[in-house]
Structures are given as structure tokens and as C-alpha cells.
Amino acid sequence: MAGCCAPGADIAPAGRPAGEEVRLASRALSETLMQTDLSVPAAHCGACIRAIEKALLALPGVEAARLNLSTRRVAVQWRKDGPVPPFFDALARAGYDATLYTHDQSDDDPEFGRLLRATAVAGFAAMNIMLLSVSVWSGADAETRHAFHLVSALLALPAVAYSGRVFFASAWSALKARRTNMDVPISVGILLTLALSLHDTFRNEPHAYFDAVVSLTFFLLIGRTLDHMMRRKARTAIVGLARIMPRGAVTVSADGARDYKEVRAIVPGETLLVAPGERIPLDSIVMQGSGELDTQLVTGEAVPVIVARGDKVSAGMLNLNASLSLRAERSAEDSFLSEMMRMMEAAEAGRSRYRRIADRAASLYSPVIHTLALAAFIGWMAATGDWHRALTVAVSVLIITCPCALGLAVPMVQVMAARRLFEHGIALKEGGALERLAEIDTAVFDKTGTLTLGDLRVAASTVPKHVLAAAAALAARSRHPAARAITRLDPAGEDLPVEDFAEQPGLGIEGRIGGALYRLGRPSWACAETTAASERSMSALSRDGVPLGTFSFTDTPRADAKGAVRALLGRGIAVEIVSGDGARTVAAAAHHLGIETCRAAMLPADKVARLEELRRQGRTVLMVGDGLNDAPALAAAHVSMAPGSAAEVGRNAADMVFFTGALSAVPVALATAQRAAVLVRQNLTMTVAYNIAVLPLALAGYVTPLVAAIAMSSSSILVVANALRLRGGERTLTPTELRAPKLAEVTS
Amino acid sequence: MSYLVWLIPVAILMGITALVAFLWSLRDGQYEDLDGAAARILVDEDRPIREQNA
């Protein structure tokens, strides 16, 4: 796994999918062709397109390959009858890491197409009607005006019927549930105005509001479409991340035949083979073989666990160095993973339903304007007795206080914020998460994989420099985290030839270099003598039994972890660690990062319970975690974040996923969310103030279609312009927050 | 007035043409990969039209 140190490469080096797995994930295009979709997250330019497509087309059996640069996915068509072409090796040779992409989720997005078409139709109608309206406003004679109103009506009716469905459907479902949302006042406004304008057109009255109705629909649809685009982009980015849980496993039947089966198809009692570097697919018992498992995704422990015949292993553990033969104990539905899913659902159900700001505003706002409109109608009716005049005034009140700006006020800010977060490598799944993030007062971190990379790092070594290469050469041949740490000390080691290499699970590795037998591992084994007591976190190197020195290890803290914690504390956020790892390591990490509250040896249920306890104390909590064991907690927290290296379940449960390796993503997201919250509040205040200012005009009956059009567009422009200020704030935020922690990291 | 009878339908028809063109391009997948399209113009090799059609 050399060369995965590209900036931002945060994805754990997992085993490449086997040929059978690729076949399982592909779909048949025709009798002879199969199509496989691969995610290539590193593709970013025209040269990448060329390199990737060329590398794939050069493979035997590949008929076509086309890279989509927007989704960073390449679709490869290959001949069914041949073997599966080695896509991953070819791409790796070209310099790209790829992962299999499956169309398992609701992948084609019909909603987005519908929104775009609705926006296009509304835009077309709005422009044409506005054109006709301008000539009416500039003083067309009665006959021409009537004709223009008729044409406008002909354009507006189908356009509203087609494009307005988005709002009507949502308003209807809200009303059915006896709630109001943003779409209720919008729908009422649109329908009433349209009805009155139609009536006036047939009676040949001077004013019709078709332009207001259609441009209102158009503006609102723009806001909706942008909002949807933001979520789609985040989803594409998240789905493209490496798959961590295995899709299937090699099973051995009673007569010794091997078969690659999908995880779901494996029943308890079957024998599975798990090669080094693969993850355990199902909860099972070890039948044969012994070795070390990396359990950090499951339990949060950073140090590998030694297993032998008869031990139980959970789905999601990574097999480091053993060839294991397992007996499946539970089916996929009852595995550890599914247990986490159930806990997640329970946690989500218990979480108080958050209502978005726009909907909360609407629930206050719509009764007020509807009452006002009604009062205007009754007032004018009583004063003049002319019902048509009274209705016109009531409708103009609805139009002028139209939630158009309100409908844009929130999504515009959130779209801008999401874009900024994306530039910082953070994918935001929905705007509501941003509102919730701005409210937090406590941040709870998982340790392994979140505050630390779960990777070990050599803290100190007494090994003389000239034999480092030998140690690195041995270590390069092992997947053990300690060995990987030693490999990084001397990159030249990889090229050194090693003979008779052997890995002794739980003890260490040995091999001959230049005729001498080197051993690297437990001091008691490598040097045949007991030395220090704390030998769990130490490795010794010996040549022909003569000790050469020792290495000691620590957890690698995630880049900027210290700075991120300090930035959060600086913002008055309480920080604590909730980890599944042992008390000593957790305390050490907490001390290193300057965190006072920490809890160790927490089971997934304990983590949820802790969040529940905090919630009862009136805290709003941000949870940051990556493991399978964090998934229920991520779902239970007020808002949650996960690193891109997290297990799929965690990524799906979290509201935000950050791809940069650095933990500074957390304070950056928080700063952006808080700034967005300020802008949203400003926008809402501005809209309300604006409405209050023009309301007397409407109540007095002075609002003609021309005034309505001007008022509506100017308030929308104001709100959008204010949302754009989110970009301007960028410079004041980043340099201090990003640079300072890096300096601290260097000096520590 | 009489000229409006011609001009307004012509204007609207032009608008509809543009709308249909947009909807067609949407369905045709021309908005699927905007970043890629921008880069491909530099990458794609020039080939004679006749060979492309063949």
C-alpha cells in the first residue's frame, strides 16, 4: 500500500475488490456486454480523463470507457464471456485509486429533473408574460390590453399547473398532517391571485397579476432547485467514497468447492475463508488459523487483537495477517452491523423532530398575513360594499407580503454555505443540519479514527540509523499497524530483498537480509529475554538474536486535532471524548489534546446513553465519530459529522462528512454554520421589515401589478445579495484558524 | 393591431422552441457532465467526420 500519501488521502487502504465482487456489482447491458461503474475520486482535469480512459481501453475485453468528471465516475463496458478485466490494477498503474460503485440507492434522481423542467417552464412563461405586461404597463389601449391579458392567461395557466405542482403537493401533504409549512402561504397566494386575474381578464378589467404569479413561481423554483443541487452534490461525493464493508466472501462447501457468495446469501454454519487484508463479513467463530485483527472500526481499540481457534469475531474487523477459516454464526440480518442499524433507527426515532427555520417562520408568518388579507377584504367590503375591489385589495396584500423573499431567504444562504463547506472538503447533506450545527454547545468526539488516525506512529526509537533500512524492509512486508509505522521511517527499505520472511501472529516478523536473521516484534520474542514491562506498545529489533534496539509507538493524532479542539473551546463549546478504547490510552489522548472530560470503554449503547444524558441536561450536542460503534450515537446526536474514512453506516448516519484528513474541518464547519445562521436571521428580519413597510400601500389599495412586480423582485434581489455576503466573510475566518493549529502541530 | 396578431404568436413560438430545445438537451444528458465537457474539448482527438460516422 505504498504511495497513498497524496494530500487528502484519508481512505484506509483496504483490499481491492476481487473479480467475483466486480461481476456481482456490474449490470448486464446486452447479451455480450457488462457495465461496471467505478468511482475515481482523484480525477479532476482533462488529462485525467485521457489517462483513465486510455488505461481502461487498453485492457483486453474492455469495449468502452467514459469518465464523468462531475460525478468522478467512470463507466466501463466489457465483454461478458471473458474474465473480469483488472480495472483496479490498470487504474493504480495510471496513478488513480478507484472503488466499485453500485447503483443500490435511489440513484437516478427523478426529483431533480422534475425541478429543472418546472423551473424551465416557469422561466419561459415568466419572460413572455413579463414582455406582454411591460407593454400593458406602458399604456396599451383597452383592446390590445385585453388581448395581451388573454395571451398571458393562456401562458400562465399551463405554466402554473405544471410548475406549481411542486408547491401544491408539499402544501397539501402538510395540511393533511395538520401542519403548515412554507408552501401553504405560497400555494394560497398563487392560486388566489391566478383565480382573481382570470376572473378580471374575462371581465376586461384593467389589472391582471399573471406576471406576479408566474415570476413568483419562477423565483421560488430557483431557490428549490439550488437547494436540491446542493444535496445532490454532497450525496455524489459521499457515495463515491471507498466501500469498507465486504460485499461478499469466499465460502467452502462440504466437498471443498469454493464459491464467492454475496453476504446476504451466506447462512449460519457455512465455512468462510478470509485472506489477510480482508474484513470479516459476518459475526463468526474462528475454526482454523490464528493472527491479529484490527478491531478499531468495531470497538474503537487502536491496538490489534490476537485471535485463535474458538474465538468469536465480529463483522467489520480487519484481518491483518492471518489466513482464517471461519464458521458463520449469524446471518447478515443479525450481525453486529445490523444491530447497529437497529440502534440507529431507535436513536433517530427518539430524537426530537427538528423543524427547519423556514417552516417555523412560515408557521408564525402565514396566519398573520392570511388574517391581514381577510381583514383587508372585510374592511373594504364594509367600507365600499364592492366585493371585487375588496378581493383585489386582499389579493394584493397576499402578493406584496408574498413569501417569495422568505422562500429564497433561507435556501440561498444555505446553498452558499454548502458551497463554501464543499471548498473546504466538507459535504453537507441537507440545509437543516447547518441550522442545527449553529445551535450546538457541546462537541463529543470518538477517539480512534476521529481524534487519532487509528494508525500507530513511532514515538521513539533506540535503533541505530544504519539498520533502520533492514527494519523497514521487514516491516514493509506486514500489514500490522506497528510495522506500517516502521516502514515509514525509511522508504528505501522496501527495495531491500528479504528471504525466508515469516510472520508470527502476536509475536512479530522475521526474515533474512544479507544472510543474517532479523527479528522484529515483541521484545521477549525478538531478543529472547524479557525487558520492559510495557511491551505492548514496544517492538524490538534483533539480528541473530542480538538486540539492536527498540521502537515505541503512539497513536497518530489526526492533523490539526489539537488546533480544532482549541478552536472549539475558544468558541465556548464544551468538548469531551467518548471512546470504546481502554482507559489509559483515552486519558493519554485527552491529556495530549487538552480535553478534560473523557469516558473510556464505552459500548455503542453507552455512547447513545451519554448523548441522551447530555440532552436531558439541556445541551445540544455535535457528535464526531467514524466507527461502526459510533453510528447509533451519530444518529442520536443533535447534529453529527464523520470523516471520509468512516464506515458506510457512519457516513450515512452523519449529517456532514469531511474528506480532508484534518480535524480543523469541525471548527470551519461550525464557523460557517454560525455565520450562515446570522445571515439567515438578517434575511428574515429584512423580509419582514420590507413587508411591514409596503403593507400600508397594499391595504390602502395602491398596489397595481407594476408596483407588485417591482416590490417582489427588489426584495428577492436584496435577500440574494445578502446571502452572497457569506463569501465575503471567508478571508476573516480561514487564515487564523487554519494556520495556528498547524504551527502548534509542528512545535508539539 | 393586425401586426400583433402575427408578431405575438411568432414571439411565443420562438420562446417555445427555446424551451423545447432546453428540455431536449436535458433529456439527452447534455447536463450530466458539465465539467467533463469543458475538458473534453481539449482532450478528444480530431478525427475526420466521415470516419466518425462510419
PDB file of N, CA, C and O in Angstrom, chain A residues 46 49-50 53 66-70 116-117 120-121 124 132 144 147-148 151 155, chain B residues 1 4 8 11-12 15-16 19 22-23 26 32-36 39-40 43 45:
ATOM      1  N   GLY A  46      -8.746  17.489 -17.507  1.00  0.00           N
ATOM      2  CA  GLY A  46      -8.819  16.874 -18.815  1.00  0.00           C
ATOM      3  C   GLY A  46      -7.785  15.771 -18.993  1.00  0.00           C
ATOM      4  O   GLY A  46      -8.063  14.728 -19.587  1.00  0.00           O
ATOM      5  N   ILE A  49      -9.028  12.563 -17.603  1.00  0.00           N
ATOM      6  CA  ILE A  49      -9.980  11.874 -18.478  1.00  0.00           C
ATOM      7  C   ILE A  49      -9.203  10.984 -19.438  1.00  0.00           C
ATOM      8  O   ILE A  49      -9.461   9.796 -19.587  1.00  0.00           O
ATOM      9  N   ARG A  50      -8.198  11.584 -20.049  1.00  0.00           N
ATOM     10  CA  ARG A  50      -7.428  10.887 -21.069  1.00  0.00           C
ATOM     11  C   ARG A  50      -6.701   9.689 -20.467  1.00  0.00           C
ATOM     12  O   ARG A  50      -6.761   8.581 -20.991  1.00  0.00           O
ATOM     13  N   GLU A  53      -9.272   6.893 -19.253  1.00  0.00           N
ATOM     14  CA  GLU A  53      -9.945   6.182 -20.340  1.00  0.00           C
ATOM     15  C   GLU A  53      -8.948   5.351 -21.143  1.00  0.00           C
ATOM     16  O   GLU A  53      -9.246   4.227 -21.541  1.00  0.00           O
ATOM     17  N   ARG A  66     -15.961   5.586 -20.305  1.00  0.00           N
ATOM     18  CA  ARG A  66     -16.207   7.030 -20.349  1.00  0.00           C
ATOM     19  C   ARG A  66     -16.264   7.556 -18.919  1.00  0.00           C
ATOM     20  O   ARG A  66     -16.995   7.053 -18.078  1.00  0.00           O
ATOM     21  N   LEU A  67     -15.450   8.581 -18.696  1.00  0.00           N
ATOM     22  CA  LEU A  67     -15.375   9.169 -17.359  1.00  0.00           C
ATOM     23  C   LEU A  67     -16.317  10.363 -17.279  1.00  0.00           C
ATOM     24  O   LEU A  67     -16.353  11.196 -18.188  1.00  0.00           O
ATOM     25  N   ASN A  68     -17.088  10.418 -16.226  1.00  0.00           N
ATOM     26  CA  ASN A  68     -17.898  11.600 -15.953  1.00  0.00           C
ATOM     27  C   ASN A  68     -17.150  12.414 -14.907  1.00  0.00           C
ATOM     28  O   ASN A  68     -17.008  11.991 -13.759  1.00  0.00           O
ATOM     29  N   LEU A  69     -16.668  13.567 -15.326  1.00  0.00           N
ATOM     30  CA  LEU A  69     -15.807  14.351 -14.450  1.00  0.00           C
ATOM     31  C   LEU A  69     -16.593  15.008 -13.314  1.00  0.00           C
ATOM     32  O   LEU A  69     -16.052  15.319 -12.265  1.00  0.00           O
ATOM     33  N   SER A  70     -17.891  15.212 -13.522  1.00  0.00           N
ATOM     34  CA  SER A  70     -18.691  15.866 -12.486  1.00  0.00           C
ATOM     35  C   SER A  70     -18.952  14.924 -11.319  1.00  0.00           C
ATOM     36  O   SER A  70     -18.891  15.324 -10.164  1.00  0.00           O
ATOM     37  N   LEU A 116     -35.944  20.855 -12.436  1.00  0.00           N
ATOM     38  CA  LEU A 116     -35.317  21.617 -13.516  1.00  0.00           C
ATOM     39  C   LEU A 116     -36.328  21.921 -14.610  1.00  0.00           C
ATOM     40  O   LEU A 116     -36.389  23.037 -15.122  1.00  0.00           O
ATOM     41  N   ARG A 117     -37.139  20.914 -14.966  1.00  0.00           N
ATOM     42  CA  ARG A 117     -38.142  21.126 -16.014  1.00  0.00           C
ATOM     43  C   ARG A 117     -39.159  22.151 -15.555  1.00  0.00           C
ATOM     44  O   ARG A 117     -39.550  23.040 -16.316  1.00  0.00           O
ATOM     45  N   ALA A 120     -37.658  25.522 -15.842  1.00  0.00           N
ATOM     46  CA  ALA A 120     -37.550  25.956 -17.238  1.00  0.00           C
ATOM     47  C   ALA A 120     -38.899  26.451 -17.752  1.00  0.00           C
ATOM     48  O   ALA A 120     -38.989  27.508 -18.385  1.00  0.00           O
ATOM     49  N   VAL A 121     -39.964  25.700 -17.460  1.00  0.00           N
ATOM     50  CA  VAL A 121     -41.293  26.082 -17.937  1.00  0.00           C
ATOM     51  C   VAL A 121     -41.717  27.397 -17.292  1.00  0.00           C
ATOM     52  O   VAL A 121     -42.203  28.311 -17.969  1.00  0.00           O
ATOM     53  N   PHE A 124     -39.745  30.274 -18.869  1.00  0.00           N
ATOM     54  CA  PHE A 124     -40.257  30.602 -20.203  1.00  0.00           C
ATOM     55  C   PHE A 124     -41.530  31.442 -20.084  1.00  0.00           C
ATOM     56  O   PHE A 124     -41.663  32.496 -20.712  1.00  0.00           O
ATOM     57  N   LEU A 132     -45.240  40.952 -22.249  1.00  0.00           N
ATOM     58  CA  LEU A 132     -46.578  41.469 -22.551  1.00  0.00           C
ATOM     59  C   LEU A 132     -46.989  42.481 -21.487  1.00  0.00           C
ATOM     60  O   LEU A 132     -47.590  43.509 -21.798  1.00  0.00           O
ATOM     61  N   THR A 144     -56.034  46.079 -27.042  1.00  0.00           N
ATOM     62  CA  THR A 144     -54.742  45.381 -27.009  1.00  0.00           C
ATOM     63  C   THR A 144     -54.502  44.785 -25.622  1.00  0.00           C
ATOM     64  O   THR A 144     -54.048  43.642 -25.495  1.00  0.00           O
ATOM     65  N   ALA A 147     -56.377  41.678 -25.184  1.00  0.00           N
ATOM     66  CA  ALA A 147     -55.762  40.588 -25.956  1.00  0.00           C
ATOM     67  C   ALA A 147     -54.515  40.081 -25.239  1.00  0.00           C
ATOM     68  O   ALA A 147     -54.297  38.864 -25.101  1.00  0.00           O
ATOM     69  N   PHE A 148     -53.706  40.999 -24.721  1.00  0.00           N
ATOM     70  CA  PHE A 148     -52.473  40.602 -24.034  1.00  0.00           C
ATOM     71  C   PHE A 148     -52.783  39.827 -22.757  1.00  0.00           C
ATOM     72  O   PHE A 148     -52.105  38.858 -22.426  1.00  0.00           O
ATOM     73  N   VAL A 151     -53.649  36.336 -23.777  1.00  0.00           N
ATOM     74  CA  VAL A 151     -52.447  35.558 -24.119  1.00  0.00           C
ATOM     75  C   VAL A 151     -51.692  35.174 -22.841  1.00  0.00           C
ATOM     76  O   VAL A 151     -51.260  34.032 -22.671  1.00  0.00           O
ATOM     77  N   LEU A 155     -50.743  31.480 -21.283  1.00  0.00           N
ATOM     78  CA  LEU A 155     -49.398  31.021 -20.920  1.00  0.00           C
ATOM     79  C   LEU A 155     -49.328  30.651 -19.439  1.00  0.00           C
ATOM     80  O   LEU A 155     -48.689  29.658 -19.057  1.00  0.00           O
TER      81      LEU A 155
ATOM     82  N   MET B   1     -52.826  46.994 -34.662  1.00  0.00           N
ATOM     83  CA  MET B   1     -53.341  45.795 -34.005  1.00  0.00           C
ATOM     84  C   MET B   1     -53.066  44.543 -34.832  1.00  0.00           C
ATOM     85  O   MET B   1     -52.614  43.522 -34.316  1.00  0.00           O
ATOM     86  N   LEU B   4     -49.884  42.721 -34.578  1.00  0.00           N
ATOM     87  CA  LEU B   4     -49.689  41.971 -33.326  1.00  0.00           C
ATOM     88  C   LEU B   4     -50.161  40.528 -33.465  1.00  0.00           C
ATOM     89  O   LEU B   4     -49.589  39.618 -32.865  1.00  0.00           O
ATOM     90  N   ILE B   8     -47.044  38.431 -31.970  1.00  0.00           N
ATOM     91  CA  ILE B   8     -47.100  37.767 -30.656  1.00  0.00           C
ATOM     92  C   ILE B   8     -46.957  36.250 -30.803  1.00  0.00           C
ATOM     93  O   ILE B   8     -46.098  35.656 -30.132  1.00  0.00           O
ATOM     94  N   ALA B  11     -43.395  35.440 -31.517  1.00  0.00           N
ATOM     95  CA  ALA B  11     -42.525  35.592 -30.348  1.00  0.00           C
ATOM     96  C   ALA B  11     -42.672  34.400 -29.417  1.00  0.00           C
ATOM     97  O   ALA B  11     -41.690  33.835 -28.929  1.00  0.00           O
ATOM     98  N   ILE B  12     -43.932  34.019 -29.186  1.00  0.00           N
ATOM     99  CA  ILE B  12     -44.157  32.908 -28.258  1.00  0.00           C
ATOM    100  C   ILE B  12     -43.626  31.607 -28.832  1.00  0.00           C
ATOM    101  O   ILE B  12     -43.034  30.780 -28.119  1.00  0.00           O
ATOM    102  N   GLY B  15     -40.074  31.398 -28.226  1.00  0.00           N
ATOM    103  CA  GLY B  15     -39.854  31.029 -26.828  1.00  0.00           C
ATOM    104  C   GLY B  15     -40.038  29.545 -26.613  1.00  0.00           C
ATOM    105  O   GLY B  15     -39.225  28.879 -25.971  1.00  0.00           O
ATOM    106  N   ILE B  16     -41.112  29.011 -27.230  1.00  0.00           N
ATOM    107  CA  ILE B  16     -41.391  27.584 -27.061  1.00  0.00           C
ATOM    108  C   ILE B  16     -40.273  26.749 -27.681  1.00  0.00           C
ATOM    109  O   ILE B  16     -39.845  25.735 -27.118  1.00  0.00           O
ATOM    110  N   LEU B  19     -37.545  26.587 -25.287  1.00  0.00           N
ATOM    111  CA  LEU B  19     -37.903  25.723 -24.153  1.00  0.00           C
ATOM    112  C   LEU B  19     -37.764  24.257 -24.538  1.00  0.00           C
ATOM    113  O   LEU B  19     -37.186  23.457 -23.799  1.00  0.00           O
ATOM    114  N   PHE B  22     -34.219  23.238 -24.758  1.00  0.00           N
ATOM    115  CA  PHE B  22     -33.637  23.018 -23.427  1.00  0.00           C
ATOM    116  C   PHE B  22     -34.064  21.669 -22.863  1.00  0.00           C
ATOM    117  O   PHE B  22     -33.247  20.896 -22.372  1.00  0.00           O
ATOM    118  N   LEU B  23     -35.372  21.401 -22.953  1.00  0.00           N
ATOM    119  CA  LEU B  23     -35.871  20.138 -22.392  1.00  0.00           C
ATOM    120  C   LEU B  23     -35.262  18.944 -23.111  1.00  0.00           C
ATOM    121  O   LEU B  23     -34.936  17.934 -22.497  1.00  0.00           O
ATOM    122  N   LEU B  26     -31.758  18.460 -21.940  1.00  0.00           N
ATOM    123  CA  LEU B  26     -31.787  17.899 -20.578  1.00  0.00           C
ATOM    124  C   LEU B  26     -31.977  16.391 -20.636  1.00  0.00           C
ATOM    125  O   LEU B  26     -31.278  15.617 -19.995  1.00  0.00           O
ATOM    126  N   GLU B  32     -25.260  16.209 -17.869  1.00  0.00           N
ATOM    127  CA  GLU B  32     -24.802  15.190 -16.935  1.00  0.00           C
ATOM    128  C   GLU B  32     -23.383  15.472 -16.453  1.00  0.00           C
ATOM    129  O   GLU B  32     -23.027  15.201 -15.344  1.00  0.00           O
ATOM    130  N   ASP B  33     -22.555  15.953 -17.354  1.00  0.00           N
ATOM    131  CA  ASP B  33     -21.144  16.107 -17.006  1.00  0.00           C
ATOM    132  C   ASP B  33     -20.614  17.416 -17.570  1.00  0.00           C
ATOM    133  O   ASP B  33     -19.917  17.445 -18.566  1.00  0.00           O
ATOM    134  N   LEU B  34     -20.963  18.510 -16.909  1.00  0.00           N
ATOM    135  CA  LEU B  34     -20.555  19.822 -17.420  1.00  0.00           C
ATOM    136  C   LEU B  34     -19.045  20.014 -17.305  1.00  0.00           C
ATOM    137  O   LEU B  34     -18.409  20.568 -18.193  1.00  0.00           O
ATOM    138  N   ASP B  35     -18.451  19.524 -16.220  1.00  0.00           N
ATOM    139  CA  ASP B  35     -17.006  19.672 -16.040  1.00  0.00           C
ATOM    140  C   ASP B  35     -16.254  18.889 -17.108  1.00  0.00           C
ATOM    141  O   ASP B  35     -15.263  19.347 -17.659  1.00  0.00           O
ATOM    142  N   GLY B  36     -16.752  17.682 -17.378  1.00  0.00           N
ATOM    143  CA  GLY B  36     -16.092  16.825 -18.353  1.00  0.00           C
ATOM    144  C   GLY B  36     -16.151  17.424 -19.748  1.00  0.00           C
ATOM    145  O   GLY B  36     -15.169  17.422 -20.482  1.00  0.00           O
ATOM    146  N   ALA B  39     -13.560  19.933 -20.384  1.00  0.00           N
ATOM    147  CA  ALA B  39     -12.200  19.414 -20.536  1.00  0.00           C
ATOM    148  C   ALA B  39     -12.046  18.623 -21.831  1.00  0.00           C
ATOM    149  O   ALA B  39     -10.995  18.635 -22.451  1.00  0.00           O
ATOM    150  N   ARG B  40     -13.115  17.954 -22.247  1.00  0.00           N
ATOM    151  CA  ARG B  40     -13.009  17.055 -23.391  1.00  0.00           C
ATOM    152  C   ARG B  40     -12.674  17.777 -24.683  1.00  0.00           C
ATOM    153  O   ARG B  40     -12.085  17.211 -25.595  1.00  0.00           O
ATOM    154  N   VAL B  43      -9.198  17.418 -25.010  1.00  0.00           N
ATOM    155  CA  VAL B  43      -8.627  16.076 -24.960  1.00  0.00           C
ATOM    156  C   VAL B  43      -8.973  15.258 -26.200  1.00  0.00           C
ATOM    157  O   VAL B  43      -8.140  14.555 -26.739  1.00  0.00           O
ATOM    158  N   GLU B  45      -9.559  13.543 -29.541  1.00  0.00           N
ATOM    159  CA  GLU B  45      -8.708  13.622 -30.730  1.00  0.00           C
ATOM    160  C   GLU B  45      -9.533  14.048 -31.931  1.00  0.00           C
ATOM    161  O   GLU B  45     -10.709  13.698 -32.039  1.00  0.00           O
TER     162      GLU B  45
END
